[in-house]
JSON list of C-alpha atoms in Angstrom, two decimals:
[
{"chain": "A", "resi": 1, "resn": "MET", "atom": "CA", "xyz": [-3.43, 2.18, -1.28]},
{"chain": "A", "resi": 2, "resn": "LEU", "atom": "CA", "xyz": [-2.37, 4.30, 1.57]},
{"chain": "A", "resi": 3, "resn": "ARG", "atom": "CA", "xyz": [-0.61, 1.28, 3.08]},
{"chain": "A", "resi": 4, "resn": "GLU", "atom": "CA", "xyz": [1.32, 0.78, -0.15]},
{"chain": "A", "resi": 5, "resn": "MET", "atom": "CA", "xyz": [2.30, 4.42, -0.11]},
{"chain": "A", "resi": 6, "resn": "VAL", "atom": "CA", "xyz": [3.68, 4.03, 3.54]},
{"chain": "A", "resi": 7, "resn": "ASP", "atom": "CA", "xyz": [5.34, 0.81, 2.69]},
{"chain": "A", "resi": 8, "resn": "SER", "atom": "CA", "xyz": [7.02, 2.35, -0.24]},
{"chain": "A", "resi": 9, "resn": "ASP", "atom": "CA", "xyz": [8.03, 5.41, 1.73]},
{"chain": "A", "resi": 10, "resn": "VAL", "atom": "CA", "xyz": [6.19, 7.75, -0.58]},
{"chain": "A", "resi": 11, "resn": "SER", "atom": "CA", "xyz": [5.77, 11.15, 0.85]},
{"chain": "A", "resi": 12, "resn": "ARG", "atom": "CA", "xyz": [2.22, 11.92, 2.07]},
{"chain": "A", "resi": 13, "resn": "ASN", "atom": "CA", "xyz": [1.55, 15.58, 1.22]},
{"chain": "A", "resi": 14, "resn": "ALA", "atom": "CA", "xyz": [-1.37, 17.50, -0.15]},
{"chain": "A", "resi": 15, "resn": "ASN", "atom": "CA", "xyz": [-0.22, 17.20, -3.70]},
{"chain": "A", "resi": 16, "resn": "THR", "atom": "CA", "xyz": [0.15, 13.41, -3.53]},
{"chain": "A", "resi": 17, "resn": "ILE", "atom": "CA", "xyz": [-3.14, 13.08, -1.77]},
{"chain": "A", "resi": 18, "resn": "THR", "atom": "CA", "xyz": [-4.84, 15.30, -4.32]},
{"chain": "A", "resi": 19, "resn": "VAL", "atom": "CA", "xyz": [-3.64, 13.29, -7.21]},
{"chain": "A", "resi": 20, "resn": "LEU", "atom": "CA", "xyz": [-4.87, 10.14, -5.65]},
{"chain": "A", "resi": 21, "resn": "VAL", "atom": "CA", "xyz": [-8.28, 11.67, -4.68]},
{"chain": "A", "resi": 22, "resn": "SER", "atom": "CA", "xyz": [-8.64, 12.90, -8.24]},
{"chain": "A", "resi": 23, "resn": "ALA", "atom": "CA", "xyz": [-7.87, 9.60, -9.82]},
{"chain": "A", "resi": 24, "resn": "LEU", "atom": "CA", "xyz": [-10.01, 7.61, -7.65]},
{"chain": "A", "resi": 25, "resn": "SER", "atom": "CA", "xyz": [-12.93, 10.17, -7.95]},
{"chain": "A", "resi": 26, "resn": "LYS", "atom": "CA", "xyz": [-12.71, 9.99, -11.89]},
{"chain": "A", "resi": 27, "resn": "GLN", "atom": "CA", "xyz": [-12.94, 6.29, -11.72]},
{"chain": "A", "resi": 28, "resn": "GLY", "atom": "CA", "xyz": [-16.12, 6.50, -9.61]},
{"chain": "A", "resi": 29, "resn": "ARG", "atom": "CA", "xyz": [-14.40, 5.25, -6.50]},
{"chain": "A", "resi": 30, "resn": "THR", "atom": "CA", "xyz": [-15.56, 8.35, -4.43]},
{"chain": "A", "resi": 31, "resn": "LYS", "atom": "CA", "xyz": [-16.11, 6.40, -1.28]},
{"chain": "A", "resi": 32, "resn": "GLU", "atom": "CA", "xyz": [-12.38, 5.15, -1.43]},
{"chain": "A", "resi": 33, "resn": "ALA", "atom": "CA", "xyz": [-11.32, 8.75, -2.14]},
{"chain": "A", "resi": 34, "resn": "GLU", "atom": "CA", "xyz": [-13.28, 9.99, 0.89]},
{"chain": "A", "resi": 35, "resn": "GLU", "atom": "CA", "xyz": [-11.85, 7.34, 3.17]},
{"chain": "A", "resi": 36, "resn": "LEU", "atom": "CA", "xyz": [-8.37, 8.38, 2.07]},
{"chain": "A", "resi": 37, "resn": "LEU", "atom": "CA", "xyz": [-9.06, 11.96, 3.20]},
{"chain": "A", "resi": 38, "resn": "GLU", "atom": "CA", "xyz": [-10.32, 10.67, 6.51]},
{"chain": "A", "resi": 39, "resn": "VAL", "atom": "CA", "xyz": [-7.17, 8.69, 7.02]},
{"chain": "A", "resi": 40, "resn": "VAL", "atom": "CA", "xyz": [-4.81, 11.58, 6.27]},
{"chain": "A", "resi": 41, "resn": "GLU", "atom": "CA", "xyz": [-6.89, 14.30, 8.02]},
{"chain": "A", "resi": 42, "resn": "GLY", "atom": "CA", "xyz": [-4.88, 16.06, 10.45]},
{"chain": "A", "resi": 43, "resn": "GLY", "atom": "CA", "xyz": [-1.55, 14.71, 9.20]},
{"chain": "A", "resi": 44, "resn": "VAL", "atom": "CA", "xyz": [-1.72, 16.54, 5.93]},
{"chain": "A", "resi": 45, "resn": "ASP", "atom": "CA", "xyz": [-2.93, 20.14, 5.27]},
{"chain": "A", "resi": 46, "resn": "LEU", "atom": "CA", "xyz": [-5.61, 19.44, 2.62]},
{"chain": "A", "resi": 47, "resn": "ASP", "atom": "CA", "xyz": [-6.81, 22.42, 0.51]},
{"chain": "A", "resi": 48, "resn": "VAL", "atom": "CA", "xyz": [-9.66, 23.53, -1.75]},
{"chain": "A", "resi": 49, "resn": "VAL", "atom": "CA", "xyz": [-8.04, 21.64, -4.71]},
{"chain": "A", "resi": 50, "resn": "THR", "atom": "CA", "xyz": [-8.25, 18.38, -2.99]},
{"chain": "A", "resi": 51, "resn": "TYR", "atom": "CA", "xyz": [-11.78, 18.76, -2.01]},
{"chain": "A", "resi": 52, "resn": "ASN", "atom": "CA", "xyz": [-12.68, 19.95, -5.50]},
{"chain": "A", "resi": 53, "resn": "SER", "atom": "CA", "xyz": [-11.32, 16.81, -6.99]},
{"chain": "A", "resi": 54, "resn": "LEU", "atom": "CA", "xyz": [-13.63, 14.83, -4.84]},
{"chain": "A", "resi": 55, "resn": "MET", "atom": "CA", "xyz": [-16.59, 17.03, -5.78]},
{"chain": "A", "resi": 56, "resn": "VAL", "atom": "CA", "xyz": [-15.96, 16.37, -9.44]},
{"chain": "A", "resi": 57, "resn": "GLY", "atom": "CA", "xyz": [-16.21, 12.60, -8.77]},
{"chain": "A", "resi": 58, "resn": "TYR", "atom": "CA", "xyz": [-19.45, 13.09, -6.98]},
{"chain": "A", "resi": 59, "resn": "CYS", "atom": "CA", "xyz": [-20.85, 15.09, -9.85]},
{"chain": "A", "resi": 60, "resn": "LEU", "atom": "CA", "xyz": [-19.81, 12.78, -12.44]},
{"chain": "A", "resi": 61, "resn": "GLN", "atom": "CA", "xyz": [-21.77, 10.12, -10.59]},
{"chain": "A", "resi": 62, "resn": "GLY", "atom": "CA", "xyz": [-24.76, 12.44, -10.25]},
{"chain": "A", "resi": 63, "resn": "GLN", "atom": "CA", "xyz": [-24.40, 12.43, -6.48]},
{"chain": "A", "resi": 64, "resn": "MET", "atom": "CA", "xyz": [-25.17, 16.01, -6.09]},
{"chain": "A", "resi": 65, "resn": "ASP", "atom": "CA", "xyz": [-26.33, 15.71, -2.42]},
{"chain": "A", "resi": 66, "resn": "GLU", "atom": "CA", "xyz": [-22.92, 14.38, -1.62]},
{"chain": "A", "resi": 67, "resn": "ALA", "atom": "CA", "xyz": [-21.09, 17.08, -3.63]},
{"chain": "A", "resi": 68, "resn": "MET", "atom": "CA", "xyz": [-23.12, 19.74, -1.74]},
{"chain": "A", "resi": 69, "resn": "ARG", "atom": "CA", "xyz": [-22.35, 18.10, 1.51]},
{"chain": "A", "resi": 70, "resn": "LEU", "atom": "CA", "xyz": [-18.69, 18.22, 0.80]},
{"chain": "A", "resi": 71, "resn": "LEU", "atom": "CA", "xyz": [-18.92, 21.76, -0.13]},
{"chain": "A", "resi": 72, "resn": "ASN", "atom": "CA", "xyz": [-20.60, 22.66, 3.23]},
{"chain": "A", "resi": 73, "resn": "ALA", "atom": "CA", "xyz": [-17.94, 20.51, 5.08]},
{"chain": "A", "resi": 74, "resn": "MET", "atom": "CA", "xyz": [-15.12, 22.36, 3.42]},
{"chain": "A", "resi": 75, "resn": "ALA", "atom": "CA", "xyz": [-16.67, 25.69, 4.68]},
{"chain": "A", "resi": 76, "resn": "ASP", "atom": "CA", "xyz": [-17.30, 24.27, 8.14]},
{"chain": "A", "resi": 77, "resn": "GLY", "atom": "CA", "xyz": [-13.72, 23.19, 8.26]},
{"chain": "A", "resi": 78, "resn": "GLY", "atom": "CA", "xyz": [-12.25, 26.44, 7.37]},
{"chain": "A", "resi": 79, "resn": "ILE", "atom": "CA", "xyz": [-11.51, 25.73, 3.65]},
{"chain": "A", "resi": 80, "resn": "ARG", "atom": "CA", "xyz": [-13.08, 28.44, 1.66]},
{"chain": "A", "resi": 81, "resn": "PRO", "atom": "CA", "xyz": [-14.71, 27.16, -1.53]},
{"chain": "A", "resi": 82, "resn": "ASP", "atom": "CA", "xyz": [-13.51, 29.03, -4.55]},
{"chain": "A", "resi": 83, "resn": "THR", "atom": "CA", "xyz": [-15.10, 29.88, -7.96]},
{"chain": "A", "resi": 84, "resn": "TYR", "atom": "CA", "xyz": [-14.13, 26.51, -9.32]},
{"chain": "A", "resi": 85, "resn": "SER", "atom": "CA", "xyz": [-15.81, 24.91, -6.48]},
{"chain": "A", "resi": 86, "resn": "TYR", "atom": "CA", "xyz": [-19.19, 26.52, -7.50]},
{"chain": "A", "resi": 87, "resn": "ASN", "atom": "CA", "xyz": [-18.47, 25.93, -11.08]},
{"chain": "A", "resi": 88, "resn": "ILE", "atom": "CA", "xyz": [-18.06, 22.12, -10.47]},
{"chain": "A", "resi": 89, "resn": "LEU", "atom": "CA", "xyz": [-21.45, 22.09, -8.71]},
{"chain": "A", "resi": 90, "resn": "ILE", "atom": "CA", "xyz": [-23.29, 24.30, -11.19]},
{"chain": "A", "resi": 91, "resn": "GLN", "atom": "CA", "xyz": [-22.08, 22.06, -14.06]},
{"chain": "A", "resi": 92, "resn": "GLY", "atom": "CA", "xyz": [-22.98, 18.94, -12.24]},
{"chain": "A", "resi": 93, "resn": "TYR", "atom": "CA", "xyz": [-26.55, 20.17, -11.54]},
{"chain": "A", "resi": 94, "resn": "CYS", "atom": "CA", "xyz": [-26.80, 21.18, -15.25]},
{"chain": "A", "resi": 95, "resn": "LYS", "atom": "CA", "xyz": [-25.63, 17.82, -16.47]},
{"chain": "A", "resi": 96, "resn": "ASN", "atom": "CA", "xyz": [-28.12, 16.17, -14.10]},
{"chain": "A", "resi": 97, "resn": "MET", "atom": "CA", "xyz": [-30.95, 18.39, -15.41]},
{"chain": "A", "resi": 98, "resn": "LYS", "atom": "CA", "xyz": [-31.38, 20.19, -12.16]},
{"chain": "A", "resi": 99, "resn": "LEU", "atom": "CA", "xyz": [-31.39, 23.55, -13.59]},
{"chain": "A", "resi": 100, "resn": "ASP", "atom": "CA", "xyz": [-33.31, 25.18, -10.67]},
{"chain": "A", "resi": 101, "resn": "GLU", "atom": "CA", "xyz": [-30.65, 24.07, -8.20]},
{"chain": "A", "resi": 102, "resn": "ALA", "atom": "CA", "xyz": [-27.93, 25.20, -10.57]},
{"chain": "A", "resi": 103, "resn": "MET", "atom": "CA", "xyz": [-29.44, 28.73, -10.78]},
{"chain": "A", "resi": 104, "resn": "HIS", "atom": "CA", "xyz": [-29.97, 28.86, -6.94]},
{"chain": "A", "resi": 105, "resn": "LEU", "atom": "CA", "xyz": [-26.32, 28.08, -6.39]},
{"chain": "A", "resi": 106, "resn": "PHE", "atom": "CA", "xyz": [-25.29, 30.62, -9.04]},
{"chain": "A", "resi": 107, "resn": "ARG", "atom": "CA", "xyz": [-27.33, 33.27, -7.24]},
{"chain": "A", "resi": 108, "resn": "GLN", "atom": "CA", "xyz": [-25.62, 32.31, -3.93]},
{"chain": "A", "resi": 109, "resn": "MET", "atom": "CA", "xyz": [-22.10, 32.80, -5.26]},
{"chain": "A", "resi": 110, "resn": "PRO", "atom": "CA", "xyz": [-21.81, 36.59, -4.71]},
{"chain": "A", "resi": 111, "resn": "LEU", "atom": "CA", "xyz": [-23.17, 36.12, -1.15]},
{"chain": "A", "resi": 112, "resn": "GLN", "atom": "CA", "xyz": [-20.46, 33.73, -0.35]},
{"chain": "A", "resi": 113, "resn": "GLY", "atom": "CA", "xyz": [-17.74, 36.18, -1.27]}
]
């Protein structure tokens, strides 16, 4: 997909990448979405919206460990998770019947700022 963008002279910016990540994630193609992020990393300033889009995909597939890994990677990379980031994860935990994890994350939110 990225090759097609380059060949078509499509601008690679955060908005374009976010749209692609969101579409791939919602189709259950989170591995491809994450590979796309790895390819553009450093060349495009990715933001919390981009990572949130990928977290949605992981949660839809019930891959909560991957979603949490991404939240931690965001913070480690200097991208501050927002309220929506936590809402995505809390909703994912609830849909996957992991209410204790959802409540734990909910209690952590004020500590994270």
